[in-house]
Each structure stands twice: as C-alpha cells, then as structure tokens.
Amino acid sequence: MSCPKNKLRIVLIGAGRVATHLSARLASSFQLVQVYSRTMPSAESIATLYGAEAINDVRLICPDADVYLYALSDDALPAIIQQVAVRNTKGLHVHTAGSVGIDVFGDAVPRAGVLYPMQTFSKEKAIDWAEVPVFIEAKQPSDLATLQEIASALTPKVYEASSAQRQTLHLAAVFCCNFTNHLYAVAHRLLSEQGLPFEAMLPLIRETVQKVETLSPIDAQTGPAVREDQSILQRQHASLPDGSWEQQLYDLISQHIILYKKQS
Amino acid sequence: MSCPKNKLRIVLIGAGRVATHLSARLASSFQLVQVYSRTMPSAESIATLYGAEAINDVRLICPDADVYLYALSDDALPAIIQQVAVRNTKGLHVHTAGSVGIDVFGDAVPRAGVLYPMQTFSKEKAIDWAEVPVFIEAKQPSDLATLQEIASALTPKVYEASSAQRQTLHLAAVFCCNFTNHLYAVAHRLLSEQGLPFEAMLPLIRETVQKVETLSPIDAQTGPAVREDQSILQRQHASLPDGSWEQQLYDLISQHIILYKKQS
C-alpha cells in the first residue's frame, strides 16, 4: 500500500468527538489518508467527508504516513499505540490526551509528540477553534516544527507545555468545565422537581463567568458560604434529602469555600 | 419626623452590596427617604448619593414611609424586622432574601412582601439589570401591584414565586453560581502551583456555559467521569494530595456524574 506524496500525510486513529472536530479542521490543510476506528461506520463517517480511506483493522494502517494522530480514550491509547507504532518507526506519533504523558509511547517510538486541544467537544455543536488553546510537546525538539504546523492549522493559540503542566491543565479543565457542568445538572434537577425552568439560571451563570474574566475567582466569590451565613447554610442543608449526594456536595463545597476564604 | 409626600417613599434597611445595587436603580423612580445601616459611614455611602437621610439607629426610622426594603444578611433579618416593623404597621415591609420565607415577618406585620433579585452582586462590577430575574411574593394580593411597580423599575423580568419556589431557586443559584465559582478557585490554585495562568481556562469556561444555553446540562456533560475513563479518574485522583479537600471534591463529583448518567 502506498500513500499520496504531497501535503503532510496524516493517519487519524479514532473517530469519536475529538477526532471528528480535529479532522474537520485539519483536512483543509493536510492530507487525511486514512481514518481508523474499531467500527467501520464510525471510520467511514469521517473518511468519506475528506476522501480518506476508512479502515477497522490496524494491520491495514499505511506504513509510510508522516503523522499518526491518536484521538482515543485514555484507556484505549496504550494498546493501540503498541499495535500501530511497530508499523512505522520513522513517522511522528502524536496523541491528543490531556492527562497522558508523552512517555506512553515508550522507547520503541523515537518520534513522539502530544497535541492537546483544551476544549469540551460536543457532537452537536461546532467549535470556535480561534478560541481553543492547543498545547504541544515533542520528544525530539526537531519535531516541534511539525506539531506547530499542525496546531497552527487549528488555532492561533499554540503553546508548548510539558507532560506535567498538561496534566495540571487537564485537571483544572475538569474542575472548570466537567464539574461546573455537573453542578448545572444538579440545579436542573432541583428546579425540575419544583416545576421551575433551568433557563431562569442563565443570567446568573453568564454573570458568574463574566466576573472571572476580570476578577480572580477568590475575589469573585459570593454567597452564603463565603459570608458564613449559618442560618442559610443550615436551611439549605436541611432542604436537601438527608444523606443525599446533593447534600454531601452542598456541605463539602460550602466548607471548602470557607476554608479558602480563611487561607486567602 | 415626617417624610416627603410624592413618589413612593422607600426606607432602605441595609447598605451592603445588594442594597448598593438596588438603590442605584430605585432612586431614579422612587423617593429614597432614608438609608439605615449599623455603621454610619456605610449608610452615608448610599444616602448621600440620592439625597436620603443616613441613620444608624432604628429608633430614627421614619414611621410613615410607604415601603421598608430590607437588604440584609439572612442572619440579621429577624432581629431587625422586629425592631422596625413595630414603628409602622401600615407600611409594606419587603425583604430581598432568596432563602427566607415570607413568614419571617410574622403575624405582627400585616403587609409583608418579598422581592428577590437573583443575581451575584459584586462591589466592583456594575449589574446589567435587564438580565436579572426578580421574583416577588406578597402576603396580601393587593400588595402585589406595589411590588410589581418596584420590581419593574429594576428589570423587565419580573415573576411571582412562592417562598418554597424561591428557596429552590436560591439553592439552585448557589450551585450554579457560588459553587461553580469555587471550582474556578480550585482550578486557579492548581494552576498557580504549576506557574500556569488561570486565563488559559477562559475559552473552556465560556464554551461550557454556551453549551447549556442550548443543551440540557445532562446532555452537555463531557469528561473522564461521564465516559467512566477509569485510568484518567485514577491518575487525576492520585495527582491530588492524599486526603485533601480537592481530592475529596474530585472523587465526590466524579462519582456523582456517573450516578446521574446511570439515572438519566
């Protein structure tokens, strides 16, 4: 099997949400030669859009691409790297996971890199790439230029970050995005039980975010916990089912807010 | 002592953040006759702006105002109501607290009401009142018109809500605003420890909010917990100091995300 030889030739490994959003952006600047997924329809759903070959067998991965871009769950990453990397030890192997170190590639992969787009990717919603920071890391400094080239096709916000820094960025992102969204889900449930619409929260949610555009979150903190208003804290605690997860969350976060205030 | 007799005459009780933001908006439509605070400089800081009298002694509260508007901490509210309400049992007494029932006024106050602006008020930042929902409640239906008049001077978004509904709204607001801001504070601390700027999170924070403008938070949930990606969950757990508050928060919220997913 041979790959076409003009633009940087990329094999995309994975066909989930991150792979979908990456391919939409990369296909116009680079040649997407193959898209691999365990399930053929997933591979095809991306491949057919950009004239790439869809495959669901790692043994068919083309051995002479320039870049192998892994957009998979962290759990799946080590096993698939082992199978793919042996097929081309000259190509650049790049994963996109925030929390996985560059060392996941091991010694058998001399040219390893990471390209981590820090954003929450939904199937249902387009991404404003101009606002997405991308953090890159390369095992060999000479590969940074290629990573920079790929990342620059995604966004102007490209930064170098070590594996340790990237893991902290990803952890902070989990707090800022996944966990805050869960608190919205808790509010949604509380409101639904009283027949109230979640939409009533949107002005408050927008204002909360606008505040941290200019203030440090510690300075922006408001509410009963930071005021140590014990009567509200007790009343709100009591209004939640005893021993419920929501009550545990309420107590833990309230106490933590008071602790942070005392430490600041 | 007598009060001027033209526009609706309001006595403002309290001079904190909520009182400051309310007075700035109400003073152009109504007559602010007095501002009470335990500390004279606080009372003066508002009163002098609008030609009102600053007082720090409840015995000086004018007995013939139309409306007594309480903008105090929940803890302080019951005691001050007891002192003020005896001075004018014909006026309308209105508190602004989300979590306090209208029954805080007791039987001695025939004309009681609530006007709850659901927003996070900072000293440092102006409020876009057009976006603030205000929830009103009156003991006597005949007082709803006055509450509607006052609330409409603040915002077009005026809704009636019972004490039970308002308490749920306030609890949901604590989750959506105060608690999400605390998670930003946790992220800020984690990043600072690695020399990384909190600003890197802002695109992600904005996108997280934009998603719940159109998707239900349950449908918008992303991240390692909802994917049940155990290797990231374990790695991120282990990266936080053992037994720390941050680690407890990480575990509790992650488990709760998985639970909500299974229930949805």
Short mmCIF file of C-alpha atoms in Angstrom, two decimals:
data_model
loop_
_atom_site.label_atom_id
_atom_site.label_comp_id
_atom_site.label_asym_id
_atom_site.label_seq_id
_atom_site.Cartn_x
_atom_site.Cartn_y
_atom_site.Cartn_z
CA MET A 1 0.00 0.00 0.00
CA SER A 2 1.27 3.49 -0.77
CA CYS A 3 0.12 6.90 0.35
CA PRO A 4 -0.10 10.01 -1.86
CA LYS A 5 3.01 12.21 -1.58
CA ASN A 6 2.29 15.90 -1.38
CA LYS A 7 0.89 17.61 1.73
CA LEU A 8 1.74 16.30 5.19
CA ARG A 9 0.02 12.89 5.20
CA ILE A 10 -1.91 12.14 8.35
CA VAL A 11 -3.49 8.90 9.56
CA LEU A 12 -6.24 9.61 12.06
CA ILE A 13 -6.66 6.91 14.67
CA GLY A 14 -10.02 7.24 16.36
CA ALA A 15 -13.39 8.52 15.13
CA GLY A 16 -15.05 9.93 18.24
CA ARG A 17 -15.87 13.53 19.08
CA VAL A 18 -12.31 14.84 19.26
CA ALA A 19 -11.36 13.03 16.03
CA THR A 20 -14.44 14.46 14.29
CA HIS A 21 -13.68 18.05 15.31
CA LEU A 22 -9.94 17.71 14.53
CA SER A 23 -10.49 16.19 11.10
CA ALA A 24 -12.92 18.92 10.06
CA ARG A 25 -10.19 21.47 10.67
CA LEU A 26 -7.11 19.55 9.53
CA ALA A 27 -8.49 18.16 6.26
CA SER A 28 -8.24 21.52 4.52
CA SER A 29 -4.51 21.95 5.24
CA PHE A 30 -3.22 18.39 5.22
CA GLN A 31 -3.89 15.12 3.51
CA LEU A 32 -6.01 12.83 5.63
CA VAL A 33 -5.02 9.48 4.15
CA GLN A 34 -6.79 7.06 6.47
CA VAL A 35 -9.22 7.06 9.34
CA TYR A 36 -9.09 4.05 11.65
CA SER A 37 -11.84 3.02 14.05
CA ARG A 38 -12.74 -0.35 15.54
CA THR A 39 -16.16 0.07 13.92
CA MET A 40 -16.28 0.64 10.18
CA PRO A 41 -19.30 3.00 10.12
CA SER A 42 -17.51 5.34 12.56
CA ALA A 43 -14.36 5.35 10.43
CA GLU A 44 -16.45 5.93 7.31
CA SER A 45 -18.42 8.78 8.88
CA ILE A 46 -15.21 10.86 8.85
CA ALA A 47 -13.24 9.30 6.00
CA THR A 48 -15.88 9.78 3.32
CA LEU A 49 -16.08 13.52 4.06
CA TYR A 50 -12.43 14.08 3.15
CA GLY A 51 -11.64 11.40 0.57
CA ALA A 52 -9.70 9.31 3.09
CA GLU A 53 -9.71 5.53 3.37
CA ALA A 54 -11.78 4.10 6.21
CA ILE A 55 -10.27 1.08 7.99
CA ASN A 56 -11.14 -1.01 11.03
CA ASP A 57 -8.09 -3.28 11.05
CA VAL A 58 -4.79 -1.92 12.39
CA ARG A 59 -2.87 -4.18 10.03
CA LEU A 60 -4.17 -2.04 7.16
CA ILE A 61 -2.74 1.19 8.56
CA CYS A 62 -0.48 2.63 5.91
CA PRO A 63 3.18 2.31 6.87
CA ASP A 64 4.56 5.46 5.26
CA ALA A 65 2.41 8.34 6.53
CA ASP A 66 4.12 11.37 8.03
CA VAL A 67 1.95 11.65 11.13
CA TYR A 68 -0.17 9.20 13.12
CA LEU A 69 -2.66 11.20 15.15
CA TYR A 70 -4.31 9.32 18.03
CA ALA A 71 -7.68 10.69 19.23
CA LEU A 72 -8.86 7.89 21.51
CA SER A 73 -9.93 7.42 25.10
CA ASP A 74 -7.01 7.26 27.51
CA ASP A 75 -7.92 3.67 28.32
CA ALA A 76 -7.58 2.56 24.70
CA LEU A 77 -4.41 4.50 23.93
CA PRO A 78 -1.55 2.23 25.18
CA ALA A 79 -2.76 -0.93 23.43
CA ILE A 80 -3.37 0.73 20.08
CA ILE A 81 -0.04 2.55 20.15
CA GLN A 82 1.71 -0.80 20.59
CA GLN A 83 -0.02 -2.17 17.50
CA VAL A 84 0.36 0.89 15.30
CA ALA A 85 3.82 2.15 16.21
CA VAL A 86 5.58 -1.02 15.05
CA ARG A 87 4.23 -0.38 11.56
CA ASN A 88 6.13 2.88 11.13
CA THR A 89 9.01 3.77 13.42
CA LYS A 90 10.02 6.70 11.21
CA GLY A 91 6.71 8.59 11.36
CA LEU A 92 5.69 11.09 14.03
CA HIS A 93 3.23 9.56 16.51
CA VAL A 94 1.07 12.16 18.26
CA HIS A 95 -1.63 11.72 20.88
CA THR A 96 -4.19 14.34 21.90
CA ALA A 97 -4.89 13.40 25.53
CA GLY A 98 -4.53 15.97 28.29
CA SER A 99 -3.72 13.57 31.09
CA VAL A 100 -1.43 11.10 29.33
CA GLY A 101 2.32 11.71 29.43
CA ILE A 102 4.44 11.61 26.29
CA ASP A 103 6.11 8.54 27.81
CA VAL A 104 3.07 6.44 26.87
CA PHE A 105 4.79 5.94 23.52
CA GLY A 106 7.75 4.17 25.16
CA ASP A 107 11.26 3.76 23.83
CA ALA A 108 10.12 1.94 20.69
CA VAL A 109 8.74 5.19 19.22
CA PRO A 110 11.59 7.63 18.64
CA ARG A 111 9.43 10.39 17.18
CA ALA A 112 6.63 11.01 19.71
CA GLY A 113 4.54 14.09 20.36
CA VAL A 114 1.41 15.44 22.00
CA LEU A 115 -1.09 17.92 20.64
CA TYR A 116 -3.73 18.67 23.30
CA PRO A 117 -6.66 20.89 22.32
CA MET A 118 -8.14 22.12 25.60
CA GLN A 119 -11.86 22.35 24.90
CA THR A 120 -15.09 20.50 25.54
CA PHE A 121 -16.16 18.81 22.33
CA SER A 122 -19.82 18.01 21.71
CA LYS A 123 -21.18 16.06 18.80
CA GLU A 124 -24.00 18.59 18.49
CA LYS A 125 -22.09 21.84 18.48
CA ALA A 126 -19.45 23.46 16.24
CA ILE A 127 -16.21 24.62 17.86
CA ASP A 128 -14.80 28.14 17.57
CA TRP A 129 -11.22 26.97 17.05
CA ALA A 130 -9.84 30.51 17.17
CA GLU A 131 -10.61 30.39 20.92
CA VAL A 132 -9.19 26.93 21.64
CA PRO A 133 -5.71 26.81 23.17
CA VAL A 134 -3.62 23.89 21.91
CA PHE A 135 -0.67 22.63 23.96
CA ILE A 136 2.14 20.79 22.18
CA GLU A 137 5.09 18.70 23.33
CA ALA A 138 7.69 16.72 21.38
CA LYS A 139 10.16 14.04 22.41
CA GLN A 140 12.65 15.39 19.87
CA PRO A 141 12.93 19.18 19.54
CA SER A 142 13.14 18.78 15.77
CA ASP A 143 9.53 17.55 15.71
CA LEU A 144 8.19 20.71 17.37
CA ALA A 145 8.03 22.46 13.99
CA THR A 146 5.70 19.79 12.58
CA LEU A 147 3.50 19.90 15.68
CA GLN A 148 3.46 23.69 15.44
CA GLU A 149 2.41 23.42 11.80
CA ILE A 150 -0.48 21.08 12.61
CA ALA A 151 -1.59 23.03 15.68
CA SER A 152 -1.46 26.33 13.79
CA ALA A 153 -3.95 24.94 11.29
CA LEU A 154 -6.33 24.55 14.22
CA THR A 155 -5.86 27.78 16.17
CA PRO A 156 -3.54 30.77 16.64
CA LYS A 157 -3.30 29.86 20.36
CA VAL A 158 -0.48 27.33 20.35
CA TYR A 159 1.68 26.85 23.46
CA GLU A 160 4.38 24.42 24.48
CA ALA A 161 3.65 22.53 27.69
CA SER A 162 5.42 19.65 29.42
CA SER A 163 3.52 16.49 30.31
CA ALA A 164 3.35 17.62 33.95
CA GLN A 165 1.96 21.03 33.01
CA ARG A 166 -0.51 19.48 30.61
CA GLN A 167 -1.79 17.12 33.28
CA THR A 168 -2.42 20.09 35.57
CA LEU A 169 -4.16 21.94 32.73
CA HIS A 170 -6.39 18.94 32.14
CA LEU A 171 -7.20 18.54 35.84
CA ALA A 172 -8.03 22.26 36.10
CA ALA A 173 -10.18 21.90 32.97
CA VAL A 174 -12.10 19.06 34.60
CA PHE A 175 -12.90 21.37 37.53
CA CYS A 176 -13.76 24.37 35.33
CA CYS A 177 -15.80 22.53 32.72
CA ASN A 178 -16.94 18.99 33.53
CA PHE A 179 -17.52 19.65 37.23
CA THR A 180 -19.23 23.03 36.81
CA ASN A 181 -21.49 21.46 34.19
CA HIS A 182 -22.39 18.79 36.72
CA LEU A 183 -23.41 21.49 39.20
CA TYR A 184 -25.68 22.88 36.48
CA ALA A 185 -27.14 19.37 36.18
CA VAL A 186 -27.79 19.29 39.95
CA ALA A 187 -29.52 22.68 39.74
CA HIS A 188 -31.52 21.46 36.74
CA ARG A 189 -32.79 18.51 38.77
CA LEU A 190 -33.62 20.60 41.86
CA LEU A 191 -35.57 23.07 39.72
CA SER A 192 -37.39 20.38 37.72
CA GLU A 193 -38.66 18.84 40.95
CA GLN A 194 -40.35 22.18 41.71
CA GLY A 195 -41.60 22.71 38.15
CA LEU A 196 -39.15 25.57 37.60
CA PRO A 197 -37.20 26.08 34.34
CA PHE A 198 -33.39 25.81 34.27
CA GLU A 199 -33.37 28.80 31.89
CA ALA A 200 -34.02 31.05 34.90
CA MET A 201 -30.39 30.36 35.91
CA LEU A 202 -28.79 31.52 32.66
CA PRO A 203 -28.37 35.24 33.51
CA LEU A 204 -26.71 34.27 36.79
CA ILE A 205 -24.48 31.71 35.08
CA ARG A 206 -23.41 34.27 32.46
CA GLU A 207 -22.63 36.87 35.14
CA THR A 208 -20.64 34.34 37.19
CA VAL A 209 -18.43 33.72 34.16
CA GLN A 210 -18.13 37.39 33.25
CA LYS A 211 -16.83 38.10 36.73
CA VAL A 212 -13.85 35.75 36.39
CA GLU A 213 -12.94 37.42 33.10
CA THR A 214 -11.72 40.34 35.21
CA LEU A 215 -11.59 39.20 38.85
CA SER A 216 -9.69 36.33 40.43
CA PRO A 217 -12.21 33.60 41.41
CA ILE A 218 -11.25 34.05 45.07
CA ASP A 219 -12.18 37.75 44.86
CA ALA A 220 -15.34 36.98 42.88
CA GLN A 221 -16.72 34.52 45.46
CA THR A 222 -20.18 35.41 46.77
CA GLY A 223 -22.96 33.51 48.54
CA PRO A 224 -23.88 32.19 51.97
CA ALA A 225 -20.73 30.10 52.50
CA VAL A 226 -18.21 32.89 51.96
CA ARG A 227 -20.37 35.17 54.16
CA GLU A 228 -20.52 32.30 56.69
CA ASP A 229 -24.26 32.95 56.90
CA GLN A 230 -25.02 29.95 59.12
CA SER A 231 -28.79 30.28 59.01
CA ILE A 232 -28.91 29.90 55.22
CA LEU A 233 -26.26 27.19 55.24
CA GLN A 234 -28.30 25.18 57.74
CA ARG A 235 -31.59 25.84 55.99
CA GLN A 236 -30.26 24.86 52.57
CA HIS A 237 -28.54 21.77 54.02
CA ALA A 238 -31.85 20.75 55.64
CA SER A 239 -33.81 21.33 52.45
CA LEU A 240 -31.87 18.57 50.68
CA PRO A 241 -32.72 14.90 51.35
CA ASP A 242 -30.73 13.69 54.34
CA GLY A 243 -27.58 11.83 53.30
CA SER A 244 -28.20 12.51 49.61
CA TRP A 245 -25.31 13.10 47.22
CA GLU A 246 -26.60 16.62 46.68
CA GLN A 247 -26.45 17.28 50.43
CA GLN A 248 -22.91 15.89 50.64
CA LEU A 249 -21.88 18.12 47.73
CA TYR A 250 -23.56 21.10 49.36
CA ASP A 251 -21.71 20.58 52.64
CA LEU A 252 -18.31 19.78 51.15
CA ILE A 253 -18.22 22.73 48.76
CA SER A 254 -19.61 25.14 51.37
CA GLN A 255 -16.96 24.11 53.91
CA HIS A 256 -14.26 24.32 51.25
CA ILE A 257 -15.33 27.86 50.33
CA ILE A 258 -14.96 28.91 53.98
CA LEU A 259 -11.54 27.23 54.15
CA TYR A 260 -10.29 29.01 51.01
CA LYS A 261 -11.51 32.34 52.38
CA LYS A 262 -9.52 31.80 55.60
CA GLN A 263 -6.41 30.84 53.63
CA SER A 264 -6.59 33.79 51.25
CA MET B 1 -40.38 63.40 61.86
CA SER B 2 -42.20 63.49 58.54
CA CYS B 3 -41.32 62.13 55.14
CA PRO B 4 -41.85 63.94 51.82
CA LYS B 5 -45.15 63.01 50.15
CA ASN B 6 -44.88 62.45 46.41
CA LYS B 7 -43.31 59.37 44.81
CA LEU B 8 -43.45 56.01 46.58
CA ARG B 9 -41.31 56.65 49.66
CA ILE B 10 -38.83 53.91 50.44
CA VAL B 11 -36.67 53.32 53.51
CA LEU B 12 -33.69 51.14 52.67
CA ILE B 13 -32.51 48.96 55.53
CA GLY B 14 -29.02 47.72 54.88
CA ALA B 15 -26.08 49.21 53.00
CA GLY B 16 -24.19 46.20 51.68
CA ARG B 17 -23.75 45.03 48.12
CA VAL B 18 -27.37 44.22 47.37
CA ALA B 19 -28.54 47.49 48.95
CA THR B 20 -25.98 49.42 46.91
CA HIS B 21 -27.06 47.88 43.60
CA LEU B 22 -30.79 48.20 44.40
CA SER B 23 -30.57 51.83 45.47
CA ALA B 24 -28.72 52.84 42.30
CA ARG B 25 -31.63 51.55 40.26
CA LEU B 26 -34.56 52.51 42.50
CA ALA B 27 -33.53 56.07 43.32
CA SER B 28 -34.48 57.33 39.87
CA SER B 29 -38.07 56.09 40.08
CA PHE B 30 -38.86 56.38 43.77
CA GLN B 31 -38.01 58.56 46.71
CA LEU B 32 -35.32 57.04 48.85
CA VAL B 33 -36.05 58.78 52.17
CA GLN B 34 -33.65 57.02 54.49
CA VAL B 35 -30.82 54.51 54.44
CA TYR B 36 -30.19 52.60 57.65
CA SER B 37 -27.00 50.74 58.50
CA ARG B 38 -25.44 49.81 61.83
CA THR B 39 -22.42 51.80 60.75
CA MET B 40 -22.91 55.43 59.79
CA PRO B 41 -20.29 55.59 57.01
CA SER B 42 -21.99 52.68 55.22
CA ALA B 43 -25.39 54.35 55.46
CA GLU B 44 -23.89 57.63 54.25
CA SER B 45 -22.13 55.99 51.32
CA ILE B 46 -25.54 55.32 49.74
CA ALA B 47 -27.71 58.07 51.28
CA THR B 48 -25.59 60.98 50.14
CA LEU B 49 -25.78 59.83 46.51
CA TYR B 50 -29.55 60.17 46.42
CA GLY B 51 -30.37 62.93 48.91
CA ALA B 52 -31.60 60.47 51.51
CA GLU B 53 -31.04 60.65 55.26
CA ALA B 54 -28.38 58.32 56.65
CA ILE B 55 -29.20 56.76 60.02
CA ASN B 56 -27.60 54.14 62.25
CA ASP B 57 -30.29 53.99 64.96
CA VAL B 58 -33.50 52.07 64.25
CA ARG B 59 -35.43 54.43 66.53
CA LEU B 60 -34.89 57.15 63.92
CA ILE B 61 -36.51 55.17 61.11
CA CYS B 62 -39.33 57.33 59.78
CA PRO B 63 -42.73 55.95 60.74
CA ASP B 64 -44.72 56.96 57.67
CA ALA B 65 -42.82 55.61 54.64
CA ASP B 66 -44.68 53.51 52.08
CA VAL B 67 -42.13 50.74 51.80
CA TYR B 68 -39.43 49.35 54.09
CA LEU B 69 -36.95 47.43 51.96
CA TYR B 70 -34.65 45.06 53.87
CA ALA B 71 -31.37 44.16 52.15
CA LEU B 72 -29.50 42.41 54.94
CA SER B 73 -27.84 39.08 55.64
CA ASP B 74 -30.34 36.35 56.48
CA ASP B 75 -28.85 36.14 59.96
CA ALA B 76 -29.56 39.79 60.71
CA LEU B 77 -33.05 39.87 59.21
CA PRO B 78 -35.35 38.56 62.01
CA ALA B 79 -33.99 40.82 64.76
CA ILE B 80 -34.11 43.99 62.68
CA ILE B 81 -37.62 43.25 61.40
CA GLN B 82 -38.80 43.00 64.98
CA GLN B 83 -37.39 46.43 65.77
CA VAL B 84 -38.51 48.18 62.58
CA ALA B 85 -41.93 46.67 61.99
CA VAL B 86 -43.42 48.00 65.24
CA ARG B 87 -42.71 51.54 64.05
CA ASN B 88 -45.06 51.27 61.05
CA THR B 89 -47.66 48.52 60.83
CA LYS B 90 -49.37 50.21 57.86
CA GLY B 91 -46.35 50.25 55.54
CA LEU B 92 -45.28 47.46 53.22
CA HIS B 93 -42.29 45.53 54.60
CA VAL B 94 -40.27 43.76 51.93
CA HIS B 95 -37.19 41.60 52.21
CA THR B 96 -34.85 40.61 49.37
CA ALA B 97 -33.52 37.24 50.57
CA GLY B 98 -33.81 34.16 48.38
CA SER B 99 -33.87 31.60 51.15
CA VAL B 100 -36.03 33.36 53.76
CA GLY B 101 -39.78 32.69 53.72
CA ILE B 102 -42.31 35.49 53.81
CA ASP B 103 -43.32 34.17 57.25
CA VAL B 104 -40.17 35.75 58.74
CA PHE B 105 -42.30 38.89 59.15
CA GLY B 106 -44.69 37.09 61.49
CA ASP B 107 -48.30 37.99 62.30
CA ALA B 108 -47.41 41.45 63.58
CA VAL B 109 -46.70 42.67 60.02
CA PRO B 110 -49.93 42.57 58.00
CA ARG B 111 -48.38 43.95 54.80
CA ALA B 112 -45.36 41.77 54.04
CA GLY B 113 -43.62 41.02 50.77
CA VAL B 114 -40.51 39.65 49.14
CA LEU B 115 -38.56 40.98 46.17
CA TYR B 116 -35.69 38.62 45.33
CA PRO B 117 -33.26 39.68 42.60
CA MET B 118 -31.50 36.51 41.50
CA GLN B 119 -28.01 37.67 40.66
CA THR B 120 -24.48 37.70 42.06
CA PHE B 121 -23.69 41.22 43.23
CA SER B 122 -20.08 42.37 43.38
CA LYS B 123 -18.91 45.66 44.79
CA GLU B 124 -16.53 46.01 41.86
CA LYS B 125 -18.84 45.37 38.91
CA ALA B 126 -21.96 47.02 37.50
CA ILE B 127 -25.06 44.86 37.02
CA ASP B 128 -26.97 44.53 33.75
CA TRP B 129 -30.39 44.71 35.38
CA ALA B 130 -32.19 43.96 32.12
CA GLU B 131 -30.85 40.41 32.53
CA VAL B 132 -31.69 39.93 36.22
CA PRO B 133 -34.87 37.97 37.01
CA VAL B 134 -36.71 39.33 40.07
CA PHE B 135 -39.14 37.07 41.96
CA ILE B 136 -41.91 38.70 44.00
CA GLU B 137 -44.35 37.44 46.64
CA ALA B 138 -46.92 39.28 48.77
CA LYS B 139 -48.82 38.26 51.88
CA GLN B 140 -51.84 40.25 50.67
CA PRO B 141 -52.65 40.04 46.95
CA SER B 142 -53.38 43.79 46.97
CA ASP B 143 -49.69 44.48 47.63
CA LEU B 144 -48.53 42.63 44.50
CA ALA B 145 -49.10 45.76 42.39
CA THR B 146 -46.67 47.78 44.52
CA LEU B 147 -44.08 45.00 44.40
CA GLN B 148 -44.58 44.75 40.64
CA GLU B 149 -44.04 48.52 40.37
CA ILE B 150 -40.79 48.40 42.32
CA ALA B 151 -39.51 45.27 40.56
CA SER B 152 -40.35 46.71 37.13
CA ALA B 153 -38.11 49.68 37.87
CA LEU B 154 -35.29 47.14 38.21
CA THR B 155 -35.89 44.76 35.31
CA PRO B 156 -38.47 43.62 32.76
CA LYS B 157 -38.05 40.05 34.08
CA VAL B 158 -40.48 40.01 37.00
CA TYR B 159 -42.05 36.73 38.11
CA GLU B 160 -44.25 35.67 41.02
CA ALA B 161 -42.80 32.85 43.10
CA SER B 162 -43.89 31.28 46.38
CA SER B 163 -41.47 31.05 49.31
CA ALA B 164 -40.94 27.34 48.55
CA GLN B 165 -40.16 28.03 44.89
CA ARG B 166 -37.89 30.92 45.79
CA GLN B 167 -35.93 28.75 48.20
CA THR B 168 -35.37 26.22 45.43
CA LEU B 169 -34.33 28.99 43.06
CA HIS B 170 -31.83 30.25 45.61
CA LEU B 171 -30.44 26.78 46.28
CA ALA B 172 -30.09 26.16 42.53
CA ALA B 173 -28.40 29.56 42.24
CA VAL B 174 -25.88 28.58 44.92
CA PHE B 175 -24.96 25.52 42.84
CA CYS B 176 -24.85 27.42 39.52
CA CYS B 177 -23.01 30.48 40.75
CA ASN B 178 -21.30 30.27 44.15
CA PHE B 179 -20.26 26.63 43.80
CA THR B 180 -19.12 26.85 40.18
CA ASN B 181 -17.07 29.93 41.11
CA HIS B 182 -15.44 27.89 43.88
CA LEU B 183 -14.45 25.25 41.33
CA TYR B 184 -12.81 28.05 39.34
CA ALA B 185 -10.96 28.97 42.54
CA VAL B 186 -9.75 25.38 42.93
CA ALA B 187 -8.54 25.38 39.30
CA HIS B 188 -6.85 28.75 39.89
CA ARG B 189 -4.92 27.28 42.82
CA LEU B 190 -3.92 24.09 40.97
CA LEU B 191 -2.66 26.13 38.02
CA SER B 192 -0.83 28.68 40.18
CA GLU B 193 1.10 25.87 41.86
CA GLN B 194 2.44 24.92 38.40
CA GLY B 195 3.06 28.51 37.31
CA LEU B 196 0.20 28.39 34.80
CA PRO B 197 -2.26 31.26 34.25
CA PHE B 198 -5.98 30.85 35.08
CA GLU B 199 -6.74 32.82 31.89
CA ALA B 200 -5.95 29.67 29.89
CA MET B 201 -9.26 28.28 31.21
CA LEU B 202 -11.47 31.12 29.96
CA PRO B 203 -12.26 29.75 26.47
CA LEU B 204 -13.26 26.44 28.01
CA ILE B 205 -15.36 28.15 30.69
CA ARG B 206 -17.14 30.25 28.05
CA GLU B 207 -17.85 27.20 25.89
CA THR B 208 -19.16 25.23 28.89
CA VAL B 209 -21.70 27.99 29.51
CA GLN B 210 -22.61 28.38 25.84
CA LYS B 211 -23.46 24.70 25.72
CA VAL B 212 -26.11 24.93 28.44
CA GLU B 213 -27.72 27.83 26.59
CA THR B 214 -29.00 25.22 24.12
CA LEU B 215 -28.42 21.77 25.64
CA SER B 216 -29.67 20.33 28.92
CA PRO B 217 -26.69 20.04 31.33
CA ILE B 218 -27.15 16.26 31.42
CA ASP B 219 -26.75 16.12 27.62
CA ALA B 220 -23.86 18.59 27.71
CA GLN B 221 -21.80 16.56 30.19
CA THR B 222 -18.32 15.61 28.95
CA GLY B 223 -15.08 14.49 30.59
CA PRO B 224 -13.49 11.40 32.10
CA ALA B 225 -16.23 10.73 34.69
CA VAL B 226 -19.15 10.57 32.27
CA ARG B 227 -17.00 8.40 29.95
CA GLU B 228 -16.08 6.30 33.01
CA ASP B 229 -12.50 6.50 31.83
CA GLN B 230 -11.02 4.80 34.90
CA SER B 231 -7.38 5.36 34.00
CA ILE B 232 -7.79 9.17 33.94
CA LEU B 233 -10.02 9.14 37.02
CA GLN B 234 -7.38 7.20 38.95
CA ARG B 235 -4.50 9.28 37.61
CA GLN B 236 -6.18 12.59 38.42
CA HIS B 237 -7.24 11.33 41.86
CA ALA B 238 -3.62 10.30 42.54
CA SER B 239 -2.25 13.63 41.35
CA LEU B 240 -4.05 15.47 44.17
CA PRO B 241 -2.63 15.37 47.72
CA ASP B 242 -3.97 12.31 49.54
CA GLY B 243 -6.95 13.15 51.71
CA SER B 244 -7.01 16.79 50.57
CA TRP B 245 -10.27 18.69 50.15
CA GLU B 246 -9.57 18.92 46.46
CA GLN B 247 -9.22 15.15 46.22
CA GLN B 248 -12.50 14.64 48.15
CA LEU B 249 -14.23 17.08 45.80
CA TYR B 250 -12.73 15.34 42.79
CA ASP B 251 -13.97 11.93 43.91
CA LEU B 252 -17.43 13.04 45.06
CA ILE B 253 -18.26 15.00 41.92
CA SER B 254 -16.84 12.32 39.61
CA GLN B 255 -18.92 9.61 41.29
CA HIS B 256 -21.99 11.82 41.20
CA ILE B 257 -21.55 12.43 37.46
CA ILE B 258 -21.50 8.66 36.88
CA LEU B 259 -24.61 8.25 39.06
CA TYR B 260 -26.55 10.94 37.15
CA LYS B 261 -25.58 9.34 33.85
CA LYS B 262 -26.96 5.98 35.03
CA GLN B 263 -30.17 7.64 36.20
CA SER B 264 -30.75 9.63 33.03
#
